[in-house]
Tab-separated table of C-alpha atoms in Angstrom:
chain	number	residue	atom	x	y	z
A	179	MET	CA	172.974	86.844	147.117
A	180	ARG	CA	176.291	87.163	145.095
A	181	ILE	CA	175.513	86.462	141.288
A	182	PHE	CA	177.873	85.550	138.709
A	183	VAL	CA	176.637	86.662	135.160
A	184	THR	CA	177.822	85.786	132.006
A	185	GLY	CA	177.342	87.842	129.030
A	186	ALA	CA	177.266	91.033	131.013
A	187	SER	CA	177.697	93.195	128.611
A	188	GLY	CA	174.830	91.702	126.356
A	189	HIS	CA	171.227	93.485	125.872
A	190	ILE	CA	169.560	91.066	128.109
A	191	ALA	CA	171.970	91.770	130.854
A	192	SER	CA	171.181	95.634	130.425
A	193	ALA	CA	167.892	94.963	132.250
A	194	VAL	CA	169.148	91.784	134.237
A	195	ILE	CA	171.878	93.207	136.191
A	196	PRO	CA	170.104	96.133	137.279
A	197	GLU	CA	166.938	94.309	137.802
A	198	LEU	CA	169.157	91.950	140.175
A	199	ILE	CA	170.678	95.047	141.905
A	200	CYS	CA	167.525	96.683	142.502
A	201	ALA	CA	166.383	93.348	144.286
A	202	GLY	CA	169.467	93.658	146.706
A	203	HIS	CA	171.716	91.056	144.914
A	204	THR	CA	175.301	91.919	144.173
A	205	VAL	CA	176.486	91.327	140.790
A	206	VAL	CA	179.635	90.191	139.334
A	207	GLY	CA	179.733	89.947	135.145
A	208	LEU	CA	181.891	88.225	132.480
A	209	ALA	CA	183.575	90.763	130.595
A	210	ARG	CA	186.042	89.617	127.494
A	211	SER	CA	187.256	93.502	126.503
A	212	ASP	CA	188.338	96.674	127.815
A	213	SER	CA	184.736	98.162	126.544
A	214	ALA	CA	182.492	95.704	128.003
A	215	ALA	CA	184.215	95.600	131.291
A	216	ALA	CA	183.413	99.504	130.990
A	217	ALA	CA	179.238	98.842	130.212
A	218	VAL	CA	179.575	96.275	132.792
A	219	ARG	CA	180.851	98.726	135.627
A	220	ALA	CA	178.098	101.558	134.095
A	221	LEU	CA	175.225	99.138	135.249
A	222	GLY	CA	175.984	98.765	138.463
A	223	ALA	CA	178.040	95.329	138.757
A	224	GLN	CA	181.476	94.210	139.488
A	225	VAL	CA	183.691	92.535	136.726
A	226	HIS	CA	185.497	89.149	136.464
A	227	ARG	CA	187.632	89.386	133.050
A	228	GLY	CA	187.813	86.641	131.230
A	229	GLU	CA	185.416	84.528	127.955
A	230	LEU	CA	183.767	81.162	127.686
A	231	ALA	CA	187.125	79.434	126.415
A	232	ASP	CA	188.370	79.656	129.902
A	233	THR	CA	186.501	76.938	131.928
A	234	SER	CA	188.749	77.340	134.482
A	235	GLY	CA	187.651	80.685	135.064
A	236	LEU	CA	184.307	80.232	134.928
A	237	ALA	CA	184.000	77.599	137.076
A	238	ALA	CA	186.375	79.483	139.175
A	239	ALA	CA	183.815	82.507	139.512
A	240	ALA	CA	180.893	80.192	139.454
A	241	LYS	CA	182.543	78.530	143.146
A	242	HIS	CA	182.553	81.560	144.658
A	243	ALA	CA	179.281	83.110	143.172
A	244	ASP	CA	175.893	82.202	145.514
A	245	GLY	CA	174.048	81.523	141.738
A	246	VAL	CA	175.091	81.562	138.222
A	247	ILE	CA	172.944	83.688	135.430
A	248	HIS	CA	174.569	81.943	131.947
A	249	LEU	CA	173.710	84.702	129.193
A	250	ALA	CA	176.155	84.411	127.003
A	251	PHE	CA	176.635	83.159	123.703
A	252	ASP	CA	179.501	83.065	120.951
A	253	HIS	CA	177.221	84.832	118.619
A	254	GLU	CA	180.671	86.075	116.661
A	255	GLN	CA	181.411	82.388	115.351
A	256	GLN	CA	177.771	81.913	114.650
A	257	GLY	CA	177.753	84.786	112.303
A	258	ARG	CA	181.014	83.467	110.720
A	259	GLY	CA	179.208	80.132	110.206
A	260	ASN	CA	180.786	78.159	112.869
A	261	LEU	CA	177.539	77.614	114.926
A	262	GLN	CA	179.119	74.442	115.839
A	263	GLY	CA	182.075	75.871	117.419
A	264	ALA	CA	179.706	78.378	119.237
A	265	VAL	CA	177.520	75.579	120.391
A	266	ALA	CA	180.991	73.824	121.977
A	267	ALA	CA	181.671	76.507	123.821
A	268	ASP	CA	178.686	77.302	125.276
A	269	LEU	CA	178.361	73.352	126.311
A	270	GLY	CA	182.029	73.534	127.860
A	271	ALA	CA	181.099	76.688	129.798
A	272	ILE	CA	177.497	75.031	130.775
A	273	HIS	CA	179.800	72.049	132.084
A	274	ALA	CA	182.602	74.193	133.530
A	275	ILE	CA	180.109	76.386	135.962
A	276	GLY	CA	178.119	72.913	136.691
A	277	GLN	CA	180.544	71.162	138.135
A	278	ALA	CA	181.687	74.227	140.462
A	279	LEU	CA	178.189	74.353	141.558
A	280	ALA	CA	177.553	70.804	141.992
A	281	GLY	CA	176.322	69.424	145.128
A	282	SER	CA	175.956	73.139	146.527
A	283	GLY	CA	172.076	73.422	146.321
A	284	LYS	CA	173.136	76.934	144.718
A	285	PRO	CA	170.482	78.291	141.859
A	286	PHE	CA	172.274	78.140	137.838
A	287	VAL	CA	169.721	79.700	135.599
A	288	GLY	CA	170.573	78.773	131.549
A	289	THR	CA	168.884	80.577	128.561
A	290	CYS	CA	167.830	78.941	125.584
A	291	ALA	CA	165.120	79.921	122.779
A	292	THR	CA	161.650	79.106	121.688
A	293	GLY	CA	162.568	79.458	118.096
A	294	GLY	CA	165.228	76.679	118.422
A	295	LEU	CA	162.631	74.400	119.016
A	296	ALA	CA	160.436	75.311	116.361
A	297	LEU	CA	163.872	75.167	114.034
A	298	ALA	CA	164.291	71.318	115.491
A	299	GLY	CA	160.874	70.189	114.556
A	300	PHE	CA	158.537	71.375	117.290
A	301	SER	CA	154.992	72.849	115.914
A	302	GLY	CA	151.942	73.461	117.665
A	303	LEU	CA	151.850	76.134	120.699
A	304	LEU	CA	154.917	75.226	123.100
A	305	THR	CA	154.959	75.106	126.737
A	306	GLU	CA	157.038	75.124	129.356
A	307	ASP	CA	156.785	71.077	129.506
A	308	VAL	CA	157.774	70.207	125.895
A	309	THR	CA	161.369	68.817	125.599
A	310	LEU	CA	163.666	67.552	122.740
A	311	PRO	CA	165.958	64.830	122.805
A	312	GLY	CA	168.885	67.600	120.922
A	313	GLY	CA	169.499	70.091	118.780
A	314	PRO	CA	171.823	72.992	118.289
A	315	ARG	CA	170.682	75.148	121.366
A	316	ILE	CA	168.900	72.644	122.831
A	317	ASP	CA	171.589	69.909	124.179
A	318	ALA	CA	172.773	73.496	126.425
A	319	GLU	CA	169.197	73.760	128.065
A	320	ASN	CA	168.973	69.904	128.592
A	321	ALA	CA	172.706	70.214	130.235
A	322	VAL	CA	171.440	72.953	132.361
A	323	ILE	CA	168.494	70.561	133.556
A	324	ALA	CA	170.720	67.647	133.886
A	325	LEU	CA	172.591	69.688	136.454
A	326	ALA	CA	169.464	69.076	139.120
A	327	GLN	CA	170.524	65.640	139.822
A	328	GLN	CA	173.879	66.804	140.810
A	329	GLY	CA	172.485	68.954	143.357
A	330	VAL	CA	172.193	72.184	141.648
A	331	ARG	CA	168.994	74.075	141.586
A	332	SER	CA	169.258	74.423	137.562
A	333	SER	CA	166.656	75.862	135.769
A	334	VAL	CA	166.190	77.892	132.255
A	335	VAL	CA	164.898	80.603	130.953
A	336	ARG	CA	163.676	80.297	127.133
A	337	LEU	CA	163.428	83.715	125.315
A	338	PRO	CA	160.926	84.220	122.596
A	339	PRO	CA	162.779	85.726	118.918
A	340	ALA	CA	161.380	88.909	119.486
A	341	VAL	CA	162.872	90.582	122.847
A	342	HIS	CA	162.763	94.067	122.677
A	343	HIS	CA	163.482	97.017	124.637
A	344	ASN	CA	164.984	100.754	123.926
A	345	GLY	CA	165.393	100.443	120.201
A	346	ARG	CA	166.491	96.444	119.932
A	347	TYR	CA	164.211	93.903	118.889
A	348	GLY	CA	165.797	90.791	119.135
A	349	PHE	CA	165.124	88.965	115.041
A	350	VAL	CA	162.713	91.480	114.366
A	351	SER	CA	165.907	93.727	114.325
A	352	GLY	CA	167.182	92.068	111.535
A	353	LEU	CA	163.734	92.408	109.700
A	354	ILE	CA	163.996	95.981	110.269
A	355	GLY	CA	167.156	96.343	108.941
A	356	ILE	CA	166.107	94.343	105.651
A	357	ALA	CA	163.374	96.634	105.142
A	358	ARG	CA	165.597	99.675	105.370
A	359	SER	CA	167.838	98.370	102.901
A	360	THR	CA	165.382	96.987	100.410
A	361	GLY	CA	162.365	99.599	100.791
A	362	VAL	CA	159.477	96.989	101.464
A	363	ALA	CA	158.850	95.208	104.899
A	364	GLY	CA	158.774	91.599	104.189
A	365	TYR	CA	156.668	88.866	105.014
A	366	LEU	CA	156.542	85.213	103.737
A	367	GLY	CA	153.797	83.712	101.949
A	368	ASP	CA	150.357	84.988	103.627
A	369	GLY	CA	152.314	85.893	106.714
A	370	SER	CA	149.981	84.141	109.015
A	371	ASN	CA	152.982	82.167	110.703
A	372	ARG	CA	153.522	84.032	114.603
A	373	TRP	CA	156.220	84.995	117.039
A	374	PRO	CA	156.310	85.543	120.433
A	375	SER	CA	157.586	88.514	121.741
A	376	THR	CA	158.416	90.287	125.683
A	377	ASP	CA	160.160	93.390	126.533
A	378	THR	CA	163.362	93.157	127.756
A	379	ARG	CA	162.808	94.546	131.208
A	380	ASP	CA	160.129	91.797	131.915
A	381	VAL	CA	162.344	88.996	130.593
A	382	ALA	CA	164.486	90.666	133.020
A	383	VAL	CA	161.812	89.516	136.216
A	384	ALA	CA	161.980	86.490	134.858
A	385	TYR	CA	165.123	85.694	135.223
A	386	ARG	CA	165.312	86.743	138.894
A	387	LEU	CA	162.360	85.237	139.813
A	388	ALA	CA	163.963	81.752	138.289
A	389	LEU	CA	167.213	82.650	140.348
A	390	GLU	CA	165.583	83.069	143.492
A	391	LEU	CA	162.240	80.878	143.389
A	392	ALA	CA	162.946	78.079	140.846
A	393	THR	CA	162.815	74.364	142.258
A	394	ALA	CA	165.677	72.368	140.350
A	395	GLY	CA	164.737	70.794	136.800
A	396	THR	CA	162.399	73.326	135.599
A	397	ARG	CA	162.160	75.350	132.343
A	398	PHE	CA	160.534	78.730	131.974
A	399	GLN	CA	158.933	80.763	129.023
A	400	ALA	CA	159.491	84.106	129.567
A	401	VAL	CA	156.889	85.020	126.655
A	402	ALA	CA	154.528	88.402	127.045
A	403	GLU	CA	152.682	87.859	123.928
A	404	GLU	CA	152.223	84.272	122.849
A	405	GLY	CA	152.193	84.831	119.027
A	406	ILE	CA	152.125	88.051	116.670
A	407	PRO	CA	151.317	87.633	112.924
A	408	MET	CA	154.463	88.321	110.840
A	409	ARG	CA	152.367	90.480	108.716
A	410	GLU	CA	151.126	92.462	111.162
A	411	ILE	CA	155.390	92.826	112.169
A	412	ALA	CA	156.098	93.565	108.625
A	413	LEU	CA	152.841	96.301	108.545
A	414	ALA	CA	154.164	97.643	111.979
A	415	ILE	CA	157.407	97.487	110.807
A	416	GLY	CA	156.364	99.260	107.242
A	417	LEU	CA	154.103	102.088	108.741
A	418	ARG	CA	156.985	103.507	110.759
A	419	LEU	CA	159.740	103.209	108.323
A	420	GLY	CA	157.224	104.902	105.524
A	421	VAL	CA	158.034	101.661	103.041
A	422	PRO	CA	155.183	99.535	101.957
A	423	ALA	CA	154.812	95.625	103.387
A	424	VAL	CA	154.967	92.938	101.002
A	425	ALA	CA	154.510	89.224	100.757
A	426	VAL	CA	157.227	87.311	99.386
A	427	THR	CA	157.287	84.002	97.224
A	428	PRO	CA	159.532	81.120	98.867
A	429	GLU	CA	161.519	81.480	95.577
A	430	ASP	CA	162.058	84.461	96.628
A	431	ALA	CA	162.773	84.688	100.466
A	432	GLN	CA	166.648	83.858	100.625
A	433	HIS	CA	167.380	87.093	98.125
A	434	GLN	CA	164.623	89.315	100.404
A	435	PHE	CA	165.604	88.064	103.878
A	436	GLY	CA	169.261	86.497	103.729
A	437	PHE	CA	170.538	85.111	106.723
A	438	LEU	CA	167.223	85.436	108.365
A	439	THR	CA	165.488	83.467	105.642
A	440	ALA	CA	165.246	79.975	108.243
A	441	PHE	CA	163.607	82.146	110.608
A	442	VAL	CA	160.951	84.112	108.882
A	443	GLY	CA	158.884	81.278	107.710
A	444	LEU	CA	158.392	79.751	111.407
A	445	ASP	CA	155.614	79.656	113.372
A	446	ASN	CA	156.242	79.698	116.663
A	447	PRO	CA	153.284	80.018	119.118
A	448	ALA	CA	154.558	80.304	122.907
A	449	SER	CA	152.682	80.094	126.271
A	450	SER	CA	154.037	81.305	129.686
A	451	GLN	CA	151.346	79.848	132.067
A	452	MET	CA	153.239	77.632	133.700
A	453	THR	CA	155.672	80.244	134.179
A	454	ARG	CA	153.300	82.682	135.646
A	455	ASP	CA	151.442	80.118	137.816
A	456	MET	CA	155.608	78.588	139.194
A	457	LEU	CA	156.669	82.047	139.556
A	458	GLY	CA	154.235	84.478	139.547
A	459	TRP	CA	155.584	86.364	137.040
A	460	VAL	CA	153.390	89.481	135.392
A	461	PRO	CA	154.915	90.899	132.237
A	462	THR	CA	153.342	94.397	132.161
A	463	ARG	CA	155.745	96.584	129.425
A	464	PRO	CA	154.679	97.264	126.526
A	465	GLY	CA	154.171	94.480	123.287
A	466	LEU	CA	155.995	94.482	120.316
A	467	LEU	CA	153.867	96.236	117.555
A	468	GLU	CA	153.337	99.336	120.186
A	469	SER	CA	157.055	99.779	120.734
A	470	ILE	CA	158.008	99.835	117.107
A	471	GLY	CA	155.283	102.264	116.187
A	472	ALA	CA	156.444	104.274	119.253
A	473	ASP	CA	160.223	104.072	118.384
A	474	PRO	CA	161.832	107.590	117.381
A	475	ALA	CA	164.736	105.836	115.399
A	476	LEU	CA	162.604	104.278	113.388
A	477	ALA	CA	160.656	107.536	111.959
A	478	PRO	CA	160.789	108.076	108.011
A	479	GLY	CA	163.732	110.089	107.998
A	480	ALA	CA	165.497	109.177	111.303
A	481	VAL	CA	169.048	108.403	111.370
């Protein structure tokens, strides 16, 4: 199949694109800059120049594809404090791609985050059949799923907060950076709250399987490890960096964690049993703590 991939120069795509190509698919990746285009070509994909705001361009690329994987999100807008603008751009892109695919039966795989449902108020073990009526990223998930009613074989892959490989750790990269700058690896309270994790290469397999096999209107969770206590994550970071792991009180959380304050206390255990059953997905790569412990770039004195 000819697959159009948005966010094609990002971390997730760096594994998704090779996974698709190795499975015999042709990939066309969205790139908004020369550097992004070079990164996409280096992965073996063709380039479609454009950006999320160019909805007509997205629609044209989707129409000429046999399927779409939507990985892009405007994190720059989010980082500038304009989450509403980033969410609106994401929804606009989804609607444009969805309308281009309407009635075709072609696959459209969207992206959401397990942590988004926790931020929106869900508690307990998150499973694939849990849905919420709305939220900043949940609206996008629901929009993709709704396309099943318009003749699109739509599905969503939910990602854990710690997607890790090759020195990148998702939100845990932020915790590593904070530990380096403050000299302590912190965790909130007793650190018993849990974050799920998955190696990026296993995530890529989940996207490919969803593209190839998913029935319309299904949700998947690319989760290899259901939930690692935050204290264990902090201990692993501290051990590798050579700094102490310490408990942080709620009163000191903003000072210690900055932009991650809203996330560090989330208890976000997530299952992938339905995903494994429906897609035959079997993650095989190293776990988060093993990856941190083996990362030479995190050793004391490493630049």
